[in-house]
Coordinates of N, CA and C and ligand atoms in Angstrom, one line a residue:
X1 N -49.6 -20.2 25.3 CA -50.2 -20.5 26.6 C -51.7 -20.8 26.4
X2 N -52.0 -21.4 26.8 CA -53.9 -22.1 27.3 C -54.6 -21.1 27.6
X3 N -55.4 -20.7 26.9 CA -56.3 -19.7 27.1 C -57.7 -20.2 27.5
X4 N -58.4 -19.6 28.6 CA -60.1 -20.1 29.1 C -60.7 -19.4 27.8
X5 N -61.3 -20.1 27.1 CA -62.3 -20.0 26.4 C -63.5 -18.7 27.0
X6 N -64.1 -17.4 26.2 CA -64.8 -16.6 26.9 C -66.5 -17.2 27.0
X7 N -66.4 -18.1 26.0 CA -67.9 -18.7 26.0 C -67.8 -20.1 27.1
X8 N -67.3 -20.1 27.7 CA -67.4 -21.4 28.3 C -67.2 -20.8 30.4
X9 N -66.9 -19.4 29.9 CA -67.3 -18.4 30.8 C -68.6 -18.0 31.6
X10 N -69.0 -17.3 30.2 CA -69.9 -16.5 30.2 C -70.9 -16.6 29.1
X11 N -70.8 -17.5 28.6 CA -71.7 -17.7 27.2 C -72.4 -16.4 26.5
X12 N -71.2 -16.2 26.3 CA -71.4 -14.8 24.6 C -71.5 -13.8 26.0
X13 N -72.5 -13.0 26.0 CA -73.0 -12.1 26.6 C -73.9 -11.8 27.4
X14 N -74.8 -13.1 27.3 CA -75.8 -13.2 27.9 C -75.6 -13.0 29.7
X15 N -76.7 -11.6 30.0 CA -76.5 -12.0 31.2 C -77.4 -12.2 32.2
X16 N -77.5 -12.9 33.3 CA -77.2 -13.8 34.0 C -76.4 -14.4 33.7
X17 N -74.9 -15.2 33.7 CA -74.4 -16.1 32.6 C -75.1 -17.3 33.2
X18 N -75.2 -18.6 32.7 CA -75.8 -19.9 33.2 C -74.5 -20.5 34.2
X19 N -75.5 -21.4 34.4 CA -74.5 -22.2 35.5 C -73.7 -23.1 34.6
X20 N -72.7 -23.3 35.4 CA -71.4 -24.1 34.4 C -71.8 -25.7 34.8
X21 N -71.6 -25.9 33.3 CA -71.7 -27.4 33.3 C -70.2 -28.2 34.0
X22 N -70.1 -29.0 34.5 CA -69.2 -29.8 35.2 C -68.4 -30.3 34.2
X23 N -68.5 -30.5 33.6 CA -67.4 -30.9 32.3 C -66.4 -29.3 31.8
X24 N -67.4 -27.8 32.1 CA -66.4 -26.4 31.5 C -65.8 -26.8 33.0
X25 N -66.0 -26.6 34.1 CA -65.7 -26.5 35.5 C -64.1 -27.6 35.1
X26 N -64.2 -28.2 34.5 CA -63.2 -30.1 34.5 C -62.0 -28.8 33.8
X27 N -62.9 -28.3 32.5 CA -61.9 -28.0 31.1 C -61.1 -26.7 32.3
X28 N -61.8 -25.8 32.8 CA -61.1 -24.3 33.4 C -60.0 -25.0 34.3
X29 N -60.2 -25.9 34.7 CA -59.5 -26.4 36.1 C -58.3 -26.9 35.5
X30 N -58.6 -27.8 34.2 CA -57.3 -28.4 33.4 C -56.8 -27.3 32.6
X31 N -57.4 -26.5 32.2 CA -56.2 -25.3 31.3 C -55.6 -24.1 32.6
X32 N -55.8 -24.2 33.5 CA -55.6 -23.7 34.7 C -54.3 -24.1 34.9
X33 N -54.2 -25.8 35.3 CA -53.2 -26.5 35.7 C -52.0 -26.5 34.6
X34 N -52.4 -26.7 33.3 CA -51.6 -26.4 32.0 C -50.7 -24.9 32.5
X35 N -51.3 -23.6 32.8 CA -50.6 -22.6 33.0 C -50.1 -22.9 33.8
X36 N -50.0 -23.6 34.9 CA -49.4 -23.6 35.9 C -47.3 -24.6 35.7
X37 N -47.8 -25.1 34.8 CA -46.4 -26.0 34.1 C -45.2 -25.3 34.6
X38 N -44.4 -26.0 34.5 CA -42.8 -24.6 35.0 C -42.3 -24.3 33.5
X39 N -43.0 -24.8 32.5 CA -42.3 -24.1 31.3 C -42.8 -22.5 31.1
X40 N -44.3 -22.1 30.9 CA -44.9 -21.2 31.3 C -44.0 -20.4 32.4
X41 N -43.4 -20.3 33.3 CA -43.1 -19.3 33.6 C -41.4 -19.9 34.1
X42 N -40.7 -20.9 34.3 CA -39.6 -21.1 34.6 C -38.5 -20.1 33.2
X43 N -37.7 -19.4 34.0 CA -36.8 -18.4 33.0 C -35.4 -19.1 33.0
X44 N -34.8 -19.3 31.7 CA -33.3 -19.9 31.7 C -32.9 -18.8 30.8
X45 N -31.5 -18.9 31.2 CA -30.2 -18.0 30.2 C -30.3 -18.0 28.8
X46 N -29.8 -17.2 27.8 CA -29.9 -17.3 26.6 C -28.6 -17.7 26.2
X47 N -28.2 -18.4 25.5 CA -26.8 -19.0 25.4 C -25.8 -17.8 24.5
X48 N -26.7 -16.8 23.9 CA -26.0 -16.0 23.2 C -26.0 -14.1 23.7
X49 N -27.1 -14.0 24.2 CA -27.0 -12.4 25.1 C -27.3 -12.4 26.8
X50 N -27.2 -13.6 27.2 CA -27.4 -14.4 28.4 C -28.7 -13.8 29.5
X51 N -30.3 -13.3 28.8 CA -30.6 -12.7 29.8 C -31.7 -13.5 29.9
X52 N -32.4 -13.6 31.2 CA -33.3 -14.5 31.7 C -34.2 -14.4 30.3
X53 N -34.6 -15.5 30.1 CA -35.8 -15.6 28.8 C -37.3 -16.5 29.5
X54 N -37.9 -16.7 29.4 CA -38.6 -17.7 29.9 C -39.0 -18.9 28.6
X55 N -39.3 -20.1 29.4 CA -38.5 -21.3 29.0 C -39.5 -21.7 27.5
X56 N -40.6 -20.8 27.6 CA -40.9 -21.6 26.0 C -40.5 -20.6 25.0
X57 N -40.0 -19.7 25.2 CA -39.7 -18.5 24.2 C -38.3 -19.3 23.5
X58 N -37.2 -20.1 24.3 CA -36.2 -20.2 23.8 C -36.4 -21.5 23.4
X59 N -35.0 -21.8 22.5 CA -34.8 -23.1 21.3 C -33.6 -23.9 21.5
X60 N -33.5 -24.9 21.8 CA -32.4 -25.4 21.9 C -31.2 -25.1 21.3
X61 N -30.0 -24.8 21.2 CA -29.1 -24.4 20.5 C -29.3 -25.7 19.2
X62 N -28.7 -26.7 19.6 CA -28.9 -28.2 19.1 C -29.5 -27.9 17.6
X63 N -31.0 -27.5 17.8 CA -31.8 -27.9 17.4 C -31.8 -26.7 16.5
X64 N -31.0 -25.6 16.4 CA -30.8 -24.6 14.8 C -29.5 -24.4 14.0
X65 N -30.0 -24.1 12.7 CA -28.8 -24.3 11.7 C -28.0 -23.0 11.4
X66 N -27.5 -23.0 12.4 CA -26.8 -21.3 12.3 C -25.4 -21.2 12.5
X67 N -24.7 -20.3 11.9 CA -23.2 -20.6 11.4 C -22.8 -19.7 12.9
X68 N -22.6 -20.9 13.7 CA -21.9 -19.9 15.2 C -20.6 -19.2 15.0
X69 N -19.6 -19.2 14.3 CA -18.9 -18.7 13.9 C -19.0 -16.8 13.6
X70 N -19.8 -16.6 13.2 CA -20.2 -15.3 13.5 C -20.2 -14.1 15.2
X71 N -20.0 -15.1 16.1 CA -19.8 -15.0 17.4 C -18.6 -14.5 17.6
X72 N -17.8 -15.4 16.9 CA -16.5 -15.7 17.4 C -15.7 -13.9 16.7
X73 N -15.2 -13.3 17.4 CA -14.5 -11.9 17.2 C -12.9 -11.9 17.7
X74 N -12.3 -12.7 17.6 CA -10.7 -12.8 17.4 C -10.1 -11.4 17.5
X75 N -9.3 -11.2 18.8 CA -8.4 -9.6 18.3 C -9.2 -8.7 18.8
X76 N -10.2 -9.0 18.6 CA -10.9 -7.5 19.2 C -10.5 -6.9 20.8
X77 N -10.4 -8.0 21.8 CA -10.3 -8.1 22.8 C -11.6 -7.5 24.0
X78 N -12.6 -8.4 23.6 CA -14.3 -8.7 24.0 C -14.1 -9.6 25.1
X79 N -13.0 -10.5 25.1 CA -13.4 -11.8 26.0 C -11.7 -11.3 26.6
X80 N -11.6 -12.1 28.0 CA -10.0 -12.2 28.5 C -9.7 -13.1 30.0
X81 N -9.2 -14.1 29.2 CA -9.1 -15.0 30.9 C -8.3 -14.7 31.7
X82 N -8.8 -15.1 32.7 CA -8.5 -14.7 34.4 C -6.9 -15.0 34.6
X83 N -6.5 -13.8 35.1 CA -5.4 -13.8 35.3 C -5.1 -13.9 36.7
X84 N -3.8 -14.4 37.0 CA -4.0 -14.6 39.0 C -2.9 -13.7 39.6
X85 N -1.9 -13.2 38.4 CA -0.9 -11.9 38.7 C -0.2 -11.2 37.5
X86 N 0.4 -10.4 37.3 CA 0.6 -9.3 37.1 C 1.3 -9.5 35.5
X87 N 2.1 -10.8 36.1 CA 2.9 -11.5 34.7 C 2.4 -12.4 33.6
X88 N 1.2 -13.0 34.2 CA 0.5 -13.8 33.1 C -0.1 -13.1 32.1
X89 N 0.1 -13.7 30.9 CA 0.0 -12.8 29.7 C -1.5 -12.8 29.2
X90 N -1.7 -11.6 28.8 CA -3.3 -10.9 28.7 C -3.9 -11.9 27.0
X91 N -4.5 -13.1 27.3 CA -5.5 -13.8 27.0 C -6.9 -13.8 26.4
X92 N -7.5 -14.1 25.1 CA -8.7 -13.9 25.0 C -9.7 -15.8 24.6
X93 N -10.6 -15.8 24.8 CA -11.2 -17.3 24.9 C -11.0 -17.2 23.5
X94 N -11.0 -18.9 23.0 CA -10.8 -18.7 21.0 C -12.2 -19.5 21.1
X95 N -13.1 -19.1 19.7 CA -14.2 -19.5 19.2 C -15.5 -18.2 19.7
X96 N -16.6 -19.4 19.8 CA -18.0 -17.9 19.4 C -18.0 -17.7 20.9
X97 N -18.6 -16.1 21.1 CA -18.5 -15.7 22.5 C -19.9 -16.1 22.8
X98 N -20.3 -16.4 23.6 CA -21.5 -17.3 24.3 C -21.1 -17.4 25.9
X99 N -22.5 -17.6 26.5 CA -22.4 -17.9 27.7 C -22.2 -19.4 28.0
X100 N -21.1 -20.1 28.4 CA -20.4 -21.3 28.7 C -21.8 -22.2 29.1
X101 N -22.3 -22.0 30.3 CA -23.2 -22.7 30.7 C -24.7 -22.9 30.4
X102 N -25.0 -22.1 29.1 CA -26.2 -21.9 28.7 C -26.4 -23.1 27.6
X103 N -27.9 -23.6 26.7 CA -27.9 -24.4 26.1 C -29.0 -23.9 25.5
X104 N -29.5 -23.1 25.3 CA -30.7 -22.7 25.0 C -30.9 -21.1 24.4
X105 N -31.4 -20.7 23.2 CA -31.1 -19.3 22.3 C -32.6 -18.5 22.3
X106 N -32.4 -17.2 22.4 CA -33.8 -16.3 22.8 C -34.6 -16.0 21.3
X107 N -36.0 -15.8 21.2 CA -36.5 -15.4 20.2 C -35.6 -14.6 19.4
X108 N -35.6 -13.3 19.8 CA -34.8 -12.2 19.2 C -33.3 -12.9 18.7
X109 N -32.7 -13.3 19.5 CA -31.0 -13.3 19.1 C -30.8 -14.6 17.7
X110 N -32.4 -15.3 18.0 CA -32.5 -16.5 16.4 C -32.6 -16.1 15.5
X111 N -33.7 -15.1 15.5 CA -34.0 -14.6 14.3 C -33.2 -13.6 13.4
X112 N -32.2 -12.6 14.6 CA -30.8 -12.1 13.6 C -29.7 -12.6 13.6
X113 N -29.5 -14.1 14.5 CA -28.7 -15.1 14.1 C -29.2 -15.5 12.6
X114 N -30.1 -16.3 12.1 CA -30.5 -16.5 10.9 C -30.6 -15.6 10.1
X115 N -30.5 -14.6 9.8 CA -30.1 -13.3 9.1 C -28.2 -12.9 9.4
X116 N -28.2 -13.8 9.6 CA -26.4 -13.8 9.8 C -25.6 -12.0 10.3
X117 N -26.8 -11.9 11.0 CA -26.2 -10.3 11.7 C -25.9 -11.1 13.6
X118 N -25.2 -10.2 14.0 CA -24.4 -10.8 15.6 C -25.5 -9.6 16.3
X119 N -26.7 -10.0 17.3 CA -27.4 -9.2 17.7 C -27.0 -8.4 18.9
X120 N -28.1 -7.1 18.5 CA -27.7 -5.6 19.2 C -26.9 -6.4 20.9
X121 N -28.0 -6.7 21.5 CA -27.7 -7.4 23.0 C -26.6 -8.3 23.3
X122 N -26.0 -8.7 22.1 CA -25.2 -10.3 22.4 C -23.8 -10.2 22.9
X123 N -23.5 -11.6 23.6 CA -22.0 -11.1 24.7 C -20.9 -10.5 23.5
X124 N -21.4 -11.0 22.3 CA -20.4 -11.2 21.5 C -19.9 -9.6 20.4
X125 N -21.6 -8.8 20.8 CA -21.3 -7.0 21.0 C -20.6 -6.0 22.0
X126 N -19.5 -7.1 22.6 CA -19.3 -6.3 23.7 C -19.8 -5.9 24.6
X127 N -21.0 -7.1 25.2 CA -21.6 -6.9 26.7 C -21.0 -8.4 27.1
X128 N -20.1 -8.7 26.5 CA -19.5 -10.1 27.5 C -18.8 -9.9 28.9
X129 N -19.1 -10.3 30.0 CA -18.7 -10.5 31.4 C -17.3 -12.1 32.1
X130 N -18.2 -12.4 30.9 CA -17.4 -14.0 31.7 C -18.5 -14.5 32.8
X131 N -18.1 -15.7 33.5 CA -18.5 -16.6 34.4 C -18.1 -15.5 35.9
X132 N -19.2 -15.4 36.7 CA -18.9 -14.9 37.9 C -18.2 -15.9 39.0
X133 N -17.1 -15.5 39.5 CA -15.7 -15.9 40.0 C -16.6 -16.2 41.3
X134 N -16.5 -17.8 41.6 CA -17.9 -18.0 43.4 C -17.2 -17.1 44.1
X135 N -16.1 -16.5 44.7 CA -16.1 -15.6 45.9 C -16.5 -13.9 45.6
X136 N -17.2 -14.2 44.3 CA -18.0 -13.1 44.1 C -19.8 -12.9 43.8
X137 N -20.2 -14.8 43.9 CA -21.5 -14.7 44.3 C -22.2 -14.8 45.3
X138 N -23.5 -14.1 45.3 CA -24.0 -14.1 46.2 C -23.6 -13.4 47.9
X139 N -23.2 -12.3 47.0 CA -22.6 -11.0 48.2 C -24.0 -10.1 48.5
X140 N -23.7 -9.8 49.7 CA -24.7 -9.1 50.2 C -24.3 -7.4 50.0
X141 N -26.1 -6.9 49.9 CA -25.9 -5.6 49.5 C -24.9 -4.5 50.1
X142 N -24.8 -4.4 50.6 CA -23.2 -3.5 51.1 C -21.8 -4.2 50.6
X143 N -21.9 -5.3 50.7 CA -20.6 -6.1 50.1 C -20.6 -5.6 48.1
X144 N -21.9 -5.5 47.8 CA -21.8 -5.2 46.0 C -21.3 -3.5 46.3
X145 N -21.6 -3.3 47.0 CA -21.6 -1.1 46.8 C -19.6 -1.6 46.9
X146 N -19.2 -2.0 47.8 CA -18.0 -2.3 48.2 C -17.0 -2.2 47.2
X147 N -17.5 -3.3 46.1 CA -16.6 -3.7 45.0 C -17.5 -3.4 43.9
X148 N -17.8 -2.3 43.8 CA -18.7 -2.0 42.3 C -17.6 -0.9 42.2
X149 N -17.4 -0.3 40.9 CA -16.3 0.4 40.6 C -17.1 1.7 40.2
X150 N -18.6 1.7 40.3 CA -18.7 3.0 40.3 C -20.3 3.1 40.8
X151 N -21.1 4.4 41.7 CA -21.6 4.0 42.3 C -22.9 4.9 41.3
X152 N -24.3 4.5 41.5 CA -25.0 5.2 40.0 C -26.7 5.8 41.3
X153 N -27.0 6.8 40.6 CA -28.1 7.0 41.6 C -28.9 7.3 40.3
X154 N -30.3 7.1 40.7 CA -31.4 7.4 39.0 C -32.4 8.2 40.2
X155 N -33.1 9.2 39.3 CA -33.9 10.3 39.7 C -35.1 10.4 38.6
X156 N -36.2 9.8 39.0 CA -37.0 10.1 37.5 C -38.8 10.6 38.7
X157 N -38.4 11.9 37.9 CA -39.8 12.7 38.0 C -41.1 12.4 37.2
X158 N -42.4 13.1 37.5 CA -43.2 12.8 37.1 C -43.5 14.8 37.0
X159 N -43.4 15.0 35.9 CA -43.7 16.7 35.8 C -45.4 17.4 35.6
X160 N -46.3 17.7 36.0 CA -47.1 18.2 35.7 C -47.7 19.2 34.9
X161 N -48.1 19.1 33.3 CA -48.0 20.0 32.3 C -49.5 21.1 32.7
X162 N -50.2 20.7 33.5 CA -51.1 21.6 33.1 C -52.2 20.8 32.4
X163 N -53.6 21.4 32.3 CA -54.4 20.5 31.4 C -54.3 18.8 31.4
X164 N -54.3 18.6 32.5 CA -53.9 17.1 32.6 C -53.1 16.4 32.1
X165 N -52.2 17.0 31.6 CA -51.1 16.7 30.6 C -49.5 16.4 31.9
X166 N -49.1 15.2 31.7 CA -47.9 15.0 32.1 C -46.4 14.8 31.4
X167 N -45.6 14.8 31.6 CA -44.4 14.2 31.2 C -43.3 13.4 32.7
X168 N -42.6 12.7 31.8 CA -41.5 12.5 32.8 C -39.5 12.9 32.5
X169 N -39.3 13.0 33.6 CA -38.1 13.9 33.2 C -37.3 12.4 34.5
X170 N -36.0 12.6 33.8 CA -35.4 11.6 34.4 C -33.8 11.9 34.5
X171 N -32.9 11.5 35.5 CA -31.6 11.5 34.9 C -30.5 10.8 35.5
X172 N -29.5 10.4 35.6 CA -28.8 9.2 36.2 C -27.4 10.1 36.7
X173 N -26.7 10.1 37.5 CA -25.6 10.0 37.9 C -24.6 9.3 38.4
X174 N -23.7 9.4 37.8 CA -22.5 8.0 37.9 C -21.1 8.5 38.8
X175 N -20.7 8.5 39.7 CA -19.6 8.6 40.6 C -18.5 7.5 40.9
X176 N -17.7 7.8 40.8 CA -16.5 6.5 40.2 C -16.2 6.1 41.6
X177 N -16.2 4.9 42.1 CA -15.8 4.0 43.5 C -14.6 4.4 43.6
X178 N -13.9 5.0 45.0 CA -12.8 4.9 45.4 C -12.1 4.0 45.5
X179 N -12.2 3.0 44.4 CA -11.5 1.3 44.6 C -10.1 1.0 45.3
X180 N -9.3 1.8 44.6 CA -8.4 1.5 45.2 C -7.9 2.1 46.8
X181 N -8.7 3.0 47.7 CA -8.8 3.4 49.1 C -9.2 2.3 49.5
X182 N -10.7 1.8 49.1 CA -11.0 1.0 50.1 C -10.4 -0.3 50.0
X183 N -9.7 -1.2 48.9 CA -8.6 -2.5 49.1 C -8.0 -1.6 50.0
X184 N -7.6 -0.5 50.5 CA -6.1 -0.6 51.4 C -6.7 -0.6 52.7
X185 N -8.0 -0.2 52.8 CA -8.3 -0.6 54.0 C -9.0 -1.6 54.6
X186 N -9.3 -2.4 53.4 CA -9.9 -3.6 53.9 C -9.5 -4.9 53.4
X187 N -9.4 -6.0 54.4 CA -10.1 -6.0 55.5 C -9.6 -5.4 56.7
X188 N -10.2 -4.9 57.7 CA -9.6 -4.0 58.8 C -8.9 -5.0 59.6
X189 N -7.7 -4.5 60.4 CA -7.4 -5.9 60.9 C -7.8 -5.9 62.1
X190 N -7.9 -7.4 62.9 CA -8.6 -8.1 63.6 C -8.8 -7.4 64.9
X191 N -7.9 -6.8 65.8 CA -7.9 -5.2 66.6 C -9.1 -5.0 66.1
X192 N -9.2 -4.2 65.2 CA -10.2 -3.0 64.6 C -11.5 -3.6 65.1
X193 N -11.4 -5.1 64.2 CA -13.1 -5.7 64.1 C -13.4 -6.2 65.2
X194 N -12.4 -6.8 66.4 CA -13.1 -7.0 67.8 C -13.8 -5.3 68.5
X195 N -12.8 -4.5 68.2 CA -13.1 -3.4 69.0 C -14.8 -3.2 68.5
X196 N -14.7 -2.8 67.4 CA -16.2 -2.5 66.3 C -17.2 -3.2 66.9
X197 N -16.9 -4.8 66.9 CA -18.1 -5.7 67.6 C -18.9 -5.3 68.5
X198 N -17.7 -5.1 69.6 CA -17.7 -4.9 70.7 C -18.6 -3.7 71.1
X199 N -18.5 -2.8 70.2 CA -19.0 -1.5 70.6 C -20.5 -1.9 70.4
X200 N -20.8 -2.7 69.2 CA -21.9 -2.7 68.4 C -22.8 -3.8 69.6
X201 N -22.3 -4.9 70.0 CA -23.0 -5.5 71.0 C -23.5 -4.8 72.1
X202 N -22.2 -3.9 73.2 CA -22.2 -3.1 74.1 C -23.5 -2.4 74.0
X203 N -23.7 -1.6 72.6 CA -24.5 -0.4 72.4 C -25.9 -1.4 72.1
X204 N -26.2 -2.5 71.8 CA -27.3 -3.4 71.4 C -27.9 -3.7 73.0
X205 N -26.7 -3.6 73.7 CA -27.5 -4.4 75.0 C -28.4 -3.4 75.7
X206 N -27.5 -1.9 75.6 CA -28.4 -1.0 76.0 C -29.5 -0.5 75.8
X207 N -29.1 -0.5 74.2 CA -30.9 -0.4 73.9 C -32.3 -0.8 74.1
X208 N -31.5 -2.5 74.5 CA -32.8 -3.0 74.2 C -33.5 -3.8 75.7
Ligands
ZN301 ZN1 -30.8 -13.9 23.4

């Protein structure tokens, strides 16, 4: 990234600083506009641990010599396509586990790709998801609590030692979704949800 020069600032340390010549005023304004590029801060996927990277950190897949085959984990049962019922037989993707729609590899995951190690983060460790199914993007917050399979609350303190001395204390709780209650009762049928509306408008008009 384009860095402002500190002497073209503030010349050294002198203070008063002087008045800026119209040519530093030209340079601040053009390495300004440089940061401002969408590469500098536009973020794309990593094609191998898929997490937002921003766009000059990453390298073209294309453009490195790395034996993708190392991805690929056969048998293990990491990957498994979509099945639509009960009888279709349990499936795994063949080749390197990667994110489908990515084209582009993160600092980190190059450099122990080129050391021929499968990195800590990568789909291909066992954080593979697959492609999100569209009637499951872009759900709103009560719709995720809904179909999350388990629901997580985090608690992190700030403890006071004394002597100005701090610590922090923290800890997470995990409670398993009652998934299969709420499929039986939803969606409510159509009775239920005029009544509901109804009540909800009713009670909206009064208040307001
Ligand atoms: Zn990566």
């Amino acid at each position: 990234m384009p860095t402002i020069s500190t002497n073209i600032i503030n010349d050294g340390n002198k203070f008063p600083p002087k008045h800026l010549e119209d040519s530093h005023v030209r340079e601040i304004v053009r390495q300004y506009c440089d940061n401002l590029e969408p590469s500098y801060s536009e973020e794309r996927g990593c094609k191998v641990c898929g997490r937002l990277t921003i766009g000059t950190q990453l390298t073209s897949k294309t453009s490195l010599d790395i034996d993708w085959n190392i991805l690929a984990r056969p048998g293990e049962g990491i990957t498994r396509k979509e099945r639509t019922s009960s009888s279709d037989p349990i499936e795994e993707f063949k080749g390197p586990i990667v994110a489908s729609k990515c084209t582009e590899v993160c600092k980190d995951c190059e450099e122990e790709l080129k050391q021929d190690k499968i990195p800590k983060l990568s789909l291909a460790n066992g954080m593979w998801l697959g492609d999100v199914p569209e009637v499951l993007k872009n759900l709103t917050w009560a719709e995720q609590l809904l179909i999350s399979r388990a629901l997580t609350n985090n608690y992190i303190t700030r403890v006071s030692m004394g002597r100005g001395g701090y610590k922090m204390k923290a800890n997470a709780i995990i409670f398993a979704n009652p998934s299969a209650k709420i499929y039986k009762h939803l969606p409510p049928p159509k009775k239920r949800s005029g009544r509901d509306l109804s009540d909800y408008f009713h009670w909206s008009s009064q208040t307001h």
